[in-house]
Short mmCIF file of C-alpha atoms in Angstrom, two decimals:
data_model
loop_
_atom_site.label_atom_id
_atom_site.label_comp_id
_atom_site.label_asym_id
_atom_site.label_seq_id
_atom_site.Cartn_x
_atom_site.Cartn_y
_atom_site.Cartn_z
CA UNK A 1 -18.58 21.64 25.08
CA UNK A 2 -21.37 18.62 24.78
CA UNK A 3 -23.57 21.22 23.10
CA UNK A 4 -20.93 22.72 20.69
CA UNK A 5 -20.37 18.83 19.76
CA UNK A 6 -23.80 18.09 19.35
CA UNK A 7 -24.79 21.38 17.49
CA UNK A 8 -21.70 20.57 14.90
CA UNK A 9 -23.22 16.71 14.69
CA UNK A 10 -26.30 18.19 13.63
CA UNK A 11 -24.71 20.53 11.28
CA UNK A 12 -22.67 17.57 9.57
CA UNK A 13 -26.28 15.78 9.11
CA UNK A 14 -28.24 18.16 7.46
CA UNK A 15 -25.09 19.22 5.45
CA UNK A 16 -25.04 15.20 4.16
CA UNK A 17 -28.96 15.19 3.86
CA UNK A 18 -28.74 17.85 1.42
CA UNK A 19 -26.27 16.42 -0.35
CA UNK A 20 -28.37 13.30 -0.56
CA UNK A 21 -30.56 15.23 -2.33
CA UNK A 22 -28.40 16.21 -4.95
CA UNK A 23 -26.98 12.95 -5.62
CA UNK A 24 -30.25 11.13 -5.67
CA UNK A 25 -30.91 14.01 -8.29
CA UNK A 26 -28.27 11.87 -10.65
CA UNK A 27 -29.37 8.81 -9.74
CA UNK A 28 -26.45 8.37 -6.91
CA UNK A 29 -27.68 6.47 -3.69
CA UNK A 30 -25.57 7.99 -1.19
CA UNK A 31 -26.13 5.43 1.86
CA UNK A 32 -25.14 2.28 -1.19
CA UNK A 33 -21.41 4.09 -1.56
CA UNK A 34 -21.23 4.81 2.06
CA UNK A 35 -21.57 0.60 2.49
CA UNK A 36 -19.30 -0.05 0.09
CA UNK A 37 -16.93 2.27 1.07
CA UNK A 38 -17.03 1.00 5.11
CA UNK A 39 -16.10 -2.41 3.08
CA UNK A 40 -12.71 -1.18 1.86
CA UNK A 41 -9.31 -1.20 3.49
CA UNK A 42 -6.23 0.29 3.30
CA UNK A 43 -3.29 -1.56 4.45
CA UNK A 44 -0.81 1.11 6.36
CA UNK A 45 3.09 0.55 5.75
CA UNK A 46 4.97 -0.08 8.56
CA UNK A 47 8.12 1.67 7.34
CA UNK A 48 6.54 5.17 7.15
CA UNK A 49 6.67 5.11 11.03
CA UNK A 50 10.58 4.65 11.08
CA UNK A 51 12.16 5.55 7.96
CA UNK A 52 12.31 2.10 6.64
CA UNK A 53 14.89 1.27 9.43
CA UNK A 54 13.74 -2.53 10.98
CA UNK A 55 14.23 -3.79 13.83
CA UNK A 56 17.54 -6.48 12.64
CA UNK A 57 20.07 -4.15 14.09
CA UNK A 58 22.20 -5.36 11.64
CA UNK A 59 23.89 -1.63 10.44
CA UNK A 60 23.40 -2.36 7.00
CA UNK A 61 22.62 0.35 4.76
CA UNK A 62 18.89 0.62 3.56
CA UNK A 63 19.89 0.42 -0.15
CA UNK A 64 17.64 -1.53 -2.70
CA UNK A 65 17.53 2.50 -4.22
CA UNK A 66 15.74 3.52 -1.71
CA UNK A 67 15.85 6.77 0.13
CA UNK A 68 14.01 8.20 2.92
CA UNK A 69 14.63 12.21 3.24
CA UNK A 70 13.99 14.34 6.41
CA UNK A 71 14.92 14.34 10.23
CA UNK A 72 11.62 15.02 11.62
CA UNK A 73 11.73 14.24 15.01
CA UNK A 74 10.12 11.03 17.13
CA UNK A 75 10.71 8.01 15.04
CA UNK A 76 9.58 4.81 16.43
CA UNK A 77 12.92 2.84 17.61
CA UNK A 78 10.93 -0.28 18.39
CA UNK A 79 8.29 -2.26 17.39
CA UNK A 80 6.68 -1.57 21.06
CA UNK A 81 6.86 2.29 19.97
CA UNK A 82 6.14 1.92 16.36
CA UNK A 83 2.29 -0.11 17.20
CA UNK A 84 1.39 3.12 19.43
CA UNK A 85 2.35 5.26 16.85
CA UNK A 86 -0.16 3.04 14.81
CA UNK A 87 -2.50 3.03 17.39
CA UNK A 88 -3.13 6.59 17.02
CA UNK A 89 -3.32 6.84 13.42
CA UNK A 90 -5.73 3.83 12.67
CA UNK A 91 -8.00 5.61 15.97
CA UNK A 92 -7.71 8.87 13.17
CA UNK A 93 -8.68 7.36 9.82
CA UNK A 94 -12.58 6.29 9.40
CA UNK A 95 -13.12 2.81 8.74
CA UNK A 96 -11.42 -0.50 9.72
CA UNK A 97 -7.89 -1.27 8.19
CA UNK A 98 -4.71 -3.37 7.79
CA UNK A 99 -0.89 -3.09 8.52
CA UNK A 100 1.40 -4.12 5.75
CA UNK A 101 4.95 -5.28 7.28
CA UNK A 102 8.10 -6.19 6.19
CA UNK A 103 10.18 -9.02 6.89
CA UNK A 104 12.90 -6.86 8.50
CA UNK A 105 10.36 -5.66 11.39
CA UNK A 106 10.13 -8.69 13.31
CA UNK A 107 10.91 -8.87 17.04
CA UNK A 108 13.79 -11.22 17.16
CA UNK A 109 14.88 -10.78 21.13
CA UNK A 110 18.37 -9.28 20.66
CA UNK A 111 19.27 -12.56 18.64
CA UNK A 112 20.96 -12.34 15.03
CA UNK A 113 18.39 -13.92 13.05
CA UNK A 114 19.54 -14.05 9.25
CA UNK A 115 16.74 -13.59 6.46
CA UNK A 116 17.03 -17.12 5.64
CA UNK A 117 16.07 -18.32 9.18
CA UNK A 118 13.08 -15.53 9.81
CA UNK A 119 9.57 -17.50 10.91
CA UNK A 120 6.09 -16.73 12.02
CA UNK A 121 7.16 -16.64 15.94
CA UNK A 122 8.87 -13.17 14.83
CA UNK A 123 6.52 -11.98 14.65
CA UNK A 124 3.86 -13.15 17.32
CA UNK A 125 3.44 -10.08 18.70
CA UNK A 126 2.55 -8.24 15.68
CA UNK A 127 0.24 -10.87 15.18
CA UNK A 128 -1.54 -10.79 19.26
CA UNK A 129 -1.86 -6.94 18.47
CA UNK A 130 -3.45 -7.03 15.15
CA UNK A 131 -5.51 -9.72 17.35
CA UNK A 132 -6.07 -7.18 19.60
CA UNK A 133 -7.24 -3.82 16.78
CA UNK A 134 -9.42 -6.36 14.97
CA UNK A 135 -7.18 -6.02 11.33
CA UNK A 136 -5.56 -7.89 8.98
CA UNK A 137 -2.11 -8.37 8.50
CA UNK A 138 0.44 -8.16 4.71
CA UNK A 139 3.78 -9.26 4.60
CA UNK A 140 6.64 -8.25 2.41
CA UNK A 141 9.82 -10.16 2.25
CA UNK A 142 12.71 -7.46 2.45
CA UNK A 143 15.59 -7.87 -0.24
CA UNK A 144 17.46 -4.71 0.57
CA UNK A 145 19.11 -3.66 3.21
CA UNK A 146 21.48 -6.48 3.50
CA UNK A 147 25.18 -7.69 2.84
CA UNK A 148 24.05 -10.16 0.64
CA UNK A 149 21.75 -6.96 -1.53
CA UNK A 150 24.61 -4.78 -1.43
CA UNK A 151 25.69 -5.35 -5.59
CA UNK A 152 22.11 -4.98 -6.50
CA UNK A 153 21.19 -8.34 -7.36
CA UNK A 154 19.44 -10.59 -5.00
CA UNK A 155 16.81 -13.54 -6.39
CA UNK A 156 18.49 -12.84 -9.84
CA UNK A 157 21.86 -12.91 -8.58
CA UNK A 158 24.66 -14.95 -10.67
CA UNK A 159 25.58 -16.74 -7.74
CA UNK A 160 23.55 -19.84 -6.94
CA UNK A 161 24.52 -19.57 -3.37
CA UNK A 162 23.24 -16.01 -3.10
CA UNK A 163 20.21 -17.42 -4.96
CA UNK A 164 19.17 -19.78 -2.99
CA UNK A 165 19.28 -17.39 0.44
CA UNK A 166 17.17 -15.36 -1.10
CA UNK A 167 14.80 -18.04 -2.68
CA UNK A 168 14.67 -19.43 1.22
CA UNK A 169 13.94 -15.85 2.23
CA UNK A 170 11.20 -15.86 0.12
CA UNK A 171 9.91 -19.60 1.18
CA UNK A 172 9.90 -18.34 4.90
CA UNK A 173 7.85 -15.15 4.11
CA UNK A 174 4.99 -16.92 2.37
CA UNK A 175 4.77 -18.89 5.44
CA UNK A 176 4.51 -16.18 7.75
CA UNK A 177 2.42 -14.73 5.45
CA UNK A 178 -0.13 -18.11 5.93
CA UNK A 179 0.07 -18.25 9.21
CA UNK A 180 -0.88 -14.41 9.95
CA UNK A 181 -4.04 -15.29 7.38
CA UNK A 182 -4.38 -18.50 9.37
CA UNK A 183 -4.08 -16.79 12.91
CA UNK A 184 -6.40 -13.24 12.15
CA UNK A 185 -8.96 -15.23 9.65
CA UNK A 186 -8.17 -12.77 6.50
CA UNK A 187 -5.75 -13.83 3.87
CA UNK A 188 -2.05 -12.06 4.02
CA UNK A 189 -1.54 -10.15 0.41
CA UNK A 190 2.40 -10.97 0.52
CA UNK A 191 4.10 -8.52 -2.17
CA UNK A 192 7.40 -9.83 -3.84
CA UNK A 193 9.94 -6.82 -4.48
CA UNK A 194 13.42 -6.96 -5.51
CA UNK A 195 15.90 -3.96 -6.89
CA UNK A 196 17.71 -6.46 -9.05
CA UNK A 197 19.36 -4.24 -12.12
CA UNK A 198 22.05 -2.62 -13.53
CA UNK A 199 22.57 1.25 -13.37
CA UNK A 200 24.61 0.50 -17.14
CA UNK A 201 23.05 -0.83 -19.90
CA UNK A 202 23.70 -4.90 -19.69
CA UNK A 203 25.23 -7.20 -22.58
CA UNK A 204 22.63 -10.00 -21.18
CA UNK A 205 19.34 -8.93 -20.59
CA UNK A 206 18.38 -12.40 -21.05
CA UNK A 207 19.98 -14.07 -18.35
CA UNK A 208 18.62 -12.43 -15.35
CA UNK A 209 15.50 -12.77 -16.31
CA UNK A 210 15.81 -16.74 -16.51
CA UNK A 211 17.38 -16.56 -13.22
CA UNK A 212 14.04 -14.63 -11.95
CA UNK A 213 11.89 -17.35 -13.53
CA UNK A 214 13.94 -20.14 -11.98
CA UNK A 215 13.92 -18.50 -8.34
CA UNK A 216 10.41 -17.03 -8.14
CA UNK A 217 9.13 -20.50 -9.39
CA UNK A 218 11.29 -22.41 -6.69
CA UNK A 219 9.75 -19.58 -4.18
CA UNK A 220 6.13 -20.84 -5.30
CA UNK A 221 6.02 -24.23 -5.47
CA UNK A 222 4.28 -25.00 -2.12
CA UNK A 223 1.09 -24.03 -2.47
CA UNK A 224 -0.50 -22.61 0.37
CA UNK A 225 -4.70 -21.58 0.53
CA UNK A 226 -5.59 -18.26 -0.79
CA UNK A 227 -8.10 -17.82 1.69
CA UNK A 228 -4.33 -17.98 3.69
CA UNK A 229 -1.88 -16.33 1.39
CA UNK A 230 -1.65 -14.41 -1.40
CA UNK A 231 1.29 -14.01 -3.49
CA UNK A 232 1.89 -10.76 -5.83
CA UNK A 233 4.73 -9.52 -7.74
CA UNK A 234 5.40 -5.98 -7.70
CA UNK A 235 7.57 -4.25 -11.15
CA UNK A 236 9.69 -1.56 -11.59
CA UNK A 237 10.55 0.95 -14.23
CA UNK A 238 13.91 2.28 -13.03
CA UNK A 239 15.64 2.81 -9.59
CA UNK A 240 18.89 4.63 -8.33
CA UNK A 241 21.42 1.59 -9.28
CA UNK A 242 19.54 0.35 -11.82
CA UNK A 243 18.61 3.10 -13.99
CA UNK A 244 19.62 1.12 -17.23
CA UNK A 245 17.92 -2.33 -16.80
CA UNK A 246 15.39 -3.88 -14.23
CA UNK A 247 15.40 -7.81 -14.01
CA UNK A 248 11.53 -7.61 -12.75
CA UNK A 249 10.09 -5.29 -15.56
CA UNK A 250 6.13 -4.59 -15.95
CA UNK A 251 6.40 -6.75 -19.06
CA UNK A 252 8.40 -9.19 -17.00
CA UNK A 253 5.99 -9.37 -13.90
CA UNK A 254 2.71 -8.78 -16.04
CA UNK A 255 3.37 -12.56 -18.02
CA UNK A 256 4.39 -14.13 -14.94
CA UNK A 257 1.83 -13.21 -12.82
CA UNK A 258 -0.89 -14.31 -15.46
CA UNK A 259 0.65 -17.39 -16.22
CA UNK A 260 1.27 -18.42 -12.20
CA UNK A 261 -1.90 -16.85 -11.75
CA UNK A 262 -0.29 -14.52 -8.79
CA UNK A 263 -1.59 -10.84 -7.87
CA UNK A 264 0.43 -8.08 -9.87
CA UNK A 265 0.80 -5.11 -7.69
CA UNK A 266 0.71 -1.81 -9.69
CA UNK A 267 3.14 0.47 -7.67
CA UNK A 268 2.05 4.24 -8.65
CA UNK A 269 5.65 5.53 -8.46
CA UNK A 270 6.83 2.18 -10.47
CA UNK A 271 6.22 3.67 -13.93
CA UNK A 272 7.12 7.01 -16.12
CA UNK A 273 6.23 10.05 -14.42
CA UNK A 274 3.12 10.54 -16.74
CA UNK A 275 2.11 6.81 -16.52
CA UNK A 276 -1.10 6.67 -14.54
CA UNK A 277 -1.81 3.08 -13.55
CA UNK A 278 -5.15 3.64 -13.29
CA UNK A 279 -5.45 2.28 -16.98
CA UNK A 280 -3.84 -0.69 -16.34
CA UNK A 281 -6.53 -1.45 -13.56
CA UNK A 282 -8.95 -2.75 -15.86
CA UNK A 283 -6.82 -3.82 -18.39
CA UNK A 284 -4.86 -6.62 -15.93
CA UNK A 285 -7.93 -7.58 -14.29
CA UNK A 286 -9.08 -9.01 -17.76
CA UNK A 287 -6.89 -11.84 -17.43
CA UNK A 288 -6.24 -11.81 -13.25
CA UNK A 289 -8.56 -12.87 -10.49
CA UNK A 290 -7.23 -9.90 -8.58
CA UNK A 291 -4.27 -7.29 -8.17
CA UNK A 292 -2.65 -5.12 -5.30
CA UNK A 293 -2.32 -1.95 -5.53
CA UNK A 294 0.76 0.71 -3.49
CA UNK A 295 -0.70 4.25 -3.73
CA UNK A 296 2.01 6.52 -3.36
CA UNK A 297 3.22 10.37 -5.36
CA UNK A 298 5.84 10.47 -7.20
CA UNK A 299 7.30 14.03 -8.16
CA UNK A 300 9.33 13.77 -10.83
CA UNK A 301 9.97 9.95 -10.07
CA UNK A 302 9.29 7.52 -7.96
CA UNK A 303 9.88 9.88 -4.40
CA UNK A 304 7.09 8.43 -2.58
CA UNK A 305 5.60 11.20 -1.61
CA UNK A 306 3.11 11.25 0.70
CA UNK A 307 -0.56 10.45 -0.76
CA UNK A 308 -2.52 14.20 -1.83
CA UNK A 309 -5.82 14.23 -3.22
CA UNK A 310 -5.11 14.70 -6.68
CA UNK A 311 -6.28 13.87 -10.54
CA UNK A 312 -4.36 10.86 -10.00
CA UNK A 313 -5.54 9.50 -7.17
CA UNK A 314 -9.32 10.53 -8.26
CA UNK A 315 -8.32 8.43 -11.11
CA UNK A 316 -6.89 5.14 -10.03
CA UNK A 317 -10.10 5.21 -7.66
CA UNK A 318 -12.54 5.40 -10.15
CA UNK A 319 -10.93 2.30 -11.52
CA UNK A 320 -10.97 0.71 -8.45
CA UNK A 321 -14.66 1.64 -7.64
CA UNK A 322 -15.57 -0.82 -10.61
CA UNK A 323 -13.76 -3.69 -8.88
CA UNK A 324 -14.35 -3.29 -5.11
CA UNK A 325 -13.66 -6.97 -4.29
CA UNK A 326 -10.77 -7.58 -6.55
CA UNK A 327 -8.26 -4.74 -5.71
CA UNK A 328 -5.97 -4.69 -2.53
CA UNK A 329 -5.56 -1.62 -1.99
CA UNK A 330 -1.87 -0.49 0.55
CA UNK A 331 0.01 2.60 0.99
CA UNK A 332 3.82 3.02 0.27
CA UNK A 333 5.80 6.21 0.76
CA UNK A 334 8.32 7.67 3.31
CA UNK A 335 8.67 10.82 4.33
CA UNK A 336 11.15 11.51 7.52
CA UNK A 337 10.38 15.29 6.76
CA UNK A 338 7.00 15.62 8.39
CA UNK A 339 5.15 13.89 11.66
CA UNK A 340 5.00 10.07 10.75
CA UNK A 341 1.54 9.77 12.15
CA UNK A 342 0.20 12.16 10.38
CA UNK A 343 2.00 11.08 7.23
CA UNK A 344 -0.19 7.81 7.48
CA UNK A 345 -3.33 9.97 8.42
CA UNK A 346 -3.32 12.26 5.58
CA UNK A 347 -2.27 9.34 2.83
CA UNK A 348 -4.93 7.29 3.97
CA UNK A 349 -8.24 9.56 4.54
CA UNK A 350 -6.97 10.67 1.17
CA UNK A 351 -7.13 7.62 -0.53
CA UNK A 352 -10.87 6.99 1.33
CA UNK A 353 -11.94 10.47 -0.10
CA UNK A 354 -10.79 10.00 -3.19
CA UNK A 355 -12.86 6.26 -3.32
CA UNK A 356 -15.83 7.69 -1.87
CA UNK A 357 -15.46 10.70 -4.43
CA UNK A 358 -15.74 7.68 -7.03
CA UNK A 359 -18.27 5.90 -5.86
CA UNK A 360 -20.42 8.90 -5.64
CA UNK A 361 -20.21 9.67 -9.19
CA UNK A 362 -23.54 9.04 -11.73
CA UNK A 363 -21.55 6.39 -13.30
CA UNK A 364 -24.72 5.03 -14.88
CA UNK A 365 -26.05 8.38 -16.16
CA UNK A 366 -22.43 8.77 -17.19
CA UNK A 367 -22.32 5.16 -19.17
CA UNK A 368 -25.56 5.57 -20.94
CA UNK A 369 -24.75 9.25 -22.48
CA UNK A 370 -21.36 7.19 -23.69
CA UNK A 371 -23.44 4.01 -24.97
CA UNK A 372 -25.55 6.52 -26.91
CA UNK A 373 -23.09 8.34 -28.28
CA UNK A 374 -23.38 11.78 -26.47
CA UNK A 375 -20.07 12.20 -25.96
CA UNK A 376 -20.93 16.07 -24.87
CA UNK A 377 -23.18 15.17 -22.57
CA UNK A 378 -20.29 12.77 -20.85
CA UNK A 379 -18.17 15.51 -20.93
CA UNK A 380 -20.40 18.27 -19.36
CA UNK A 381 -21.45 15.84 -16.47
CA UNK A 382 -17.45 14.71 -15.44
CA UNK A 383 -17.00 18.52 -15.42
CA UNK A 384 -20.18 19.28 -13.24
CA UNK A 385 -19.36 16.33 -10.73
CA UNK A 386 -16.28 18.35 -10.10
CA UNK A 387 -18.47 20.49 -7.61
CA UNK A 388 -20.89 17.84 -6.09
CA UNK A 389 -20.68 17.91 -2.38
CA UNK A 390 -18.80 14.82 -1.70
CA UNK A 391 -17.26 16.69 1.29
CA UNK A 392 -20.29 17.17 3.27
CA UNK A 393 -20.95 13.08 2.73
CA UNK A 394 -17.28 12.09 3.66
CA UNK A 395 -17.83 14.46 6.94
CA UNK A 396 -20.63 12.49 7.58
CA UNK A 397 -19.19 9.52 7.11
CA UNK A 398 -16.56 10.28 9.55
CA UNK A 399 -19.17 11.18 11.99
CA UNK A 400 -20.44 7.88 11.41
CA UNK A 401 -17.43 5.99 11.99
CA UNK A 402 -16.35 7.93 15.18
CA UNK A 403 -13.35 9.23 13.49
CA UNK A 404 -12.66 12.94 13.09
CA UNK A 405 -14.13 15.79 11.24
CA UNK A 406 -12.15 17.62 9.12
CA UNK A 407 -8.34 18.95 10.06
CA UNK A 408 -9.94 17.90 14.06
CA UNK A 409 -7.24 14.96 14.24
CA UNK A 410 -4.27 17.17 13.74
CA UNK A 411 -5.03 18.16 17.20
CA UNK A 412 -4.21 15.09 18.30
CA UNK A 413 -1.59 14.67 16.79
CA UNK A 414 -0.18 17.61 18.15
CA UNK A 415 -0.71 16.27 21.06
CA UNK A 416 0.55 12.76 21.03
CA UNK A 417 3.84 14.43 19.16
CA UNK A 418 3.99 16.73 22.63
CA UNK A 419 3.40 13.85 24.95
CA UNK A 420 5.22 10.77 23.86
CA UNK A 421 7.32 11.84 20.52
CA UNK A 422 9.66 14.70 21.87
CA UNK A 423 10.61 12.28 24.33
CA UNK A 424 12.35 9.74 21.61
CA UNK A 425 16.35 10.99 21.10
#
């Protein structure tokens, strides 16, 4: 078995040496991408692992528009179950990473703990274990799912009682946002996402918005390090409720982000089906220091599907290539129809492969033929970089990073699903 290992080792590094070859050919220095890529990280959502369930226990319904599909079996049911199930897939993706977790996933000991009253020691333990892996830690404060959500409007709300709950909401999870930066030594990216809108078209489109202004301002006002924090706001097109209006528009979220100077997180299922965000990439980073990005598929809308290898994707990496330090880059999709774990797997050593596919790319053989003018020449060369061997370069990199080769961590997978996931009822 050690010799069929070492013999496919050796097969992986003469298959990347070649490929150095060919790369060095365009004027592509393999081992440079291979750095910057071992630099990036993806931040893993929490609420693929359980449908976007929590651990409140309050029986509200998820809401918000949201809508996870599928009864695949071996959820996590508890934030004990749902870090193994993490365990495994970070152990399966090359690289090291971050978790991304919600407000409604801390461990509160049985106790009813409102969203206005949630703190850092909720969430200690996620904390020790990120500790523990080495990782960072983002935070999202969770307006859905909640009696006070269930009419669609939360930080926008007409009521100034309902407001100000959800303004203290907000207040509470940019502190335990700080003190997760403060405790692992890497700034928490915490993302601001409401579902306030109306599934009719409104009479006052004005007034929300002024609401949203007033609360995200009051939300803001402490200000806490970046090299702690960081605040983004994430927009929205359209969602089931509020197919007619959305308070917290791009337009909306674009102006207030680069007048508070906050991270705008381009969502890629936030925007018309044949919106690509990857031209917005450069575009918002004109006028922002940085932006987040949550890489999901939409099909049709915004399904969050889970994360394929496609034009897309190839796309919004390329943009992101150009901007290595100033792009956040998470996951966000849900999909209860396949294994969870291997949900996160495949998104994410997608999204790797589709960065190191960019950074690979004779960007400035590509740049010069477009500075002179040889617009054929540009053309011929994107089409011919279609077949470059990035594959034998990401195996290699894999190799490198102890993860696995190839389809080798469905195995397992297969087996973790066998061992510990038929076991959850």
């Amino acid at each position: 078995m050690a010799n069929s290992h070492t013999s496919q080792s050796r097969k992986i590094e003469q298959a990347a040496a070649m490929a150095r070859e060919r790369f060095a050919g365009l004027g592509v220095d393999v081992d440079s991408a291979l750095e910057t890529l071992s630099g990036l990280a993806i931040s893993l959502h929490c609420w693929q692992g359980d449908d976007v369930a929590g651990f409140e226990k309050s029986g509200a319904e998820l809401g918000g528009g949201l809508a996870v599909t599928g009864n695949y079996p071996g959820k996590a049911r508890n934030a004990a179950e749902l870090r193994g199930d993490l365990n495994l897939a970070f152990s399966l993706i090359p690289g090291k990473h971050r978790l991304n977790l919600h407000a409604m996933y801390g461990e509160f000991g049985g106790k009813k703990i409102d969203r206005d009253e949630v703190a850092p020691e909720h969430f200690k333990e996620w904390i020790s274990w990120a500790r523990e892996q080495g990782i960072g830690l983002d935070f999202n404060p969770t307006f859905f799912a909640h009696a006070k959500a269930a009419d669609g409007f939360t930080l926008a709300h007409p009521k100034k009682e309902v407001r100000k709950f959800w303004i203290e909401h907000g207040v509470r999870s940019r502190e335990i946002g700080a003190a997760m930066g403060k405790a692992l030594g890497s700034p928490c990216v915490t993302n601001f996402w409401i579902p306030d809108g109306y599934k009719d078209a409104p009479a006052n489109r004005r007034a929300p918005r002024e609401r949203l202004v007033e609360s995200l301002d009051t939300i803001f006002r402490k200000n806490i390090s970046p090299k702690l924090n960081l605040d983004a706001v994430e927009p929205k097109l359209f969602g089931i409720g509020s197919e007619s209006y959305v308070v917290g528009s791009h337009e909306f979220y674009l102006g207030y982000a680069i007048t508070r100077q906050k991270l705008l997180c381009l969502d890629a299922g936030h925007f018309h089906p044949t919106e690509s965000i990857a031209d917005k990439i450069s575009s918002v980073l004109q006028y922002l220091p940085s932006i987040l990005l949550h890489v999901s598929r939409g099909v049709r809308w915004d399904s969050d599907h889970v994360v394929t290898l496609t034009d897309d994707l190839l796309a919004i990496a390329r943009e992101v290539a150009g901007y290595p330090k100033r792009v956040h880059i998470g996951l966000d999709y849900f999909d209860a129809s396949i294994n969870r774990v291997a949900a996160w797997v495949i998104g994410a050593r997608n999204m790797l492969r589709a960065l190191l596919a960019a950074l690979l790319e004779p960007g400035a053989m590509l740049r010069r033929f477009e500075a002179e003018g040889d617009f054929t020449s540009r053309l011929a060369l994107m089409e011919e970089i279609k077949s470059l061997p990035v594959g034998a370069v990401w195996d290699y990199h894999c190799l490198a990073q102890e993860a696995p080769v190839g389809a080798e961590w469905l195995s397992d997978v297969k087996k973790y699903e066998k061992n510990i996931l038929a076991a959850r009822v």
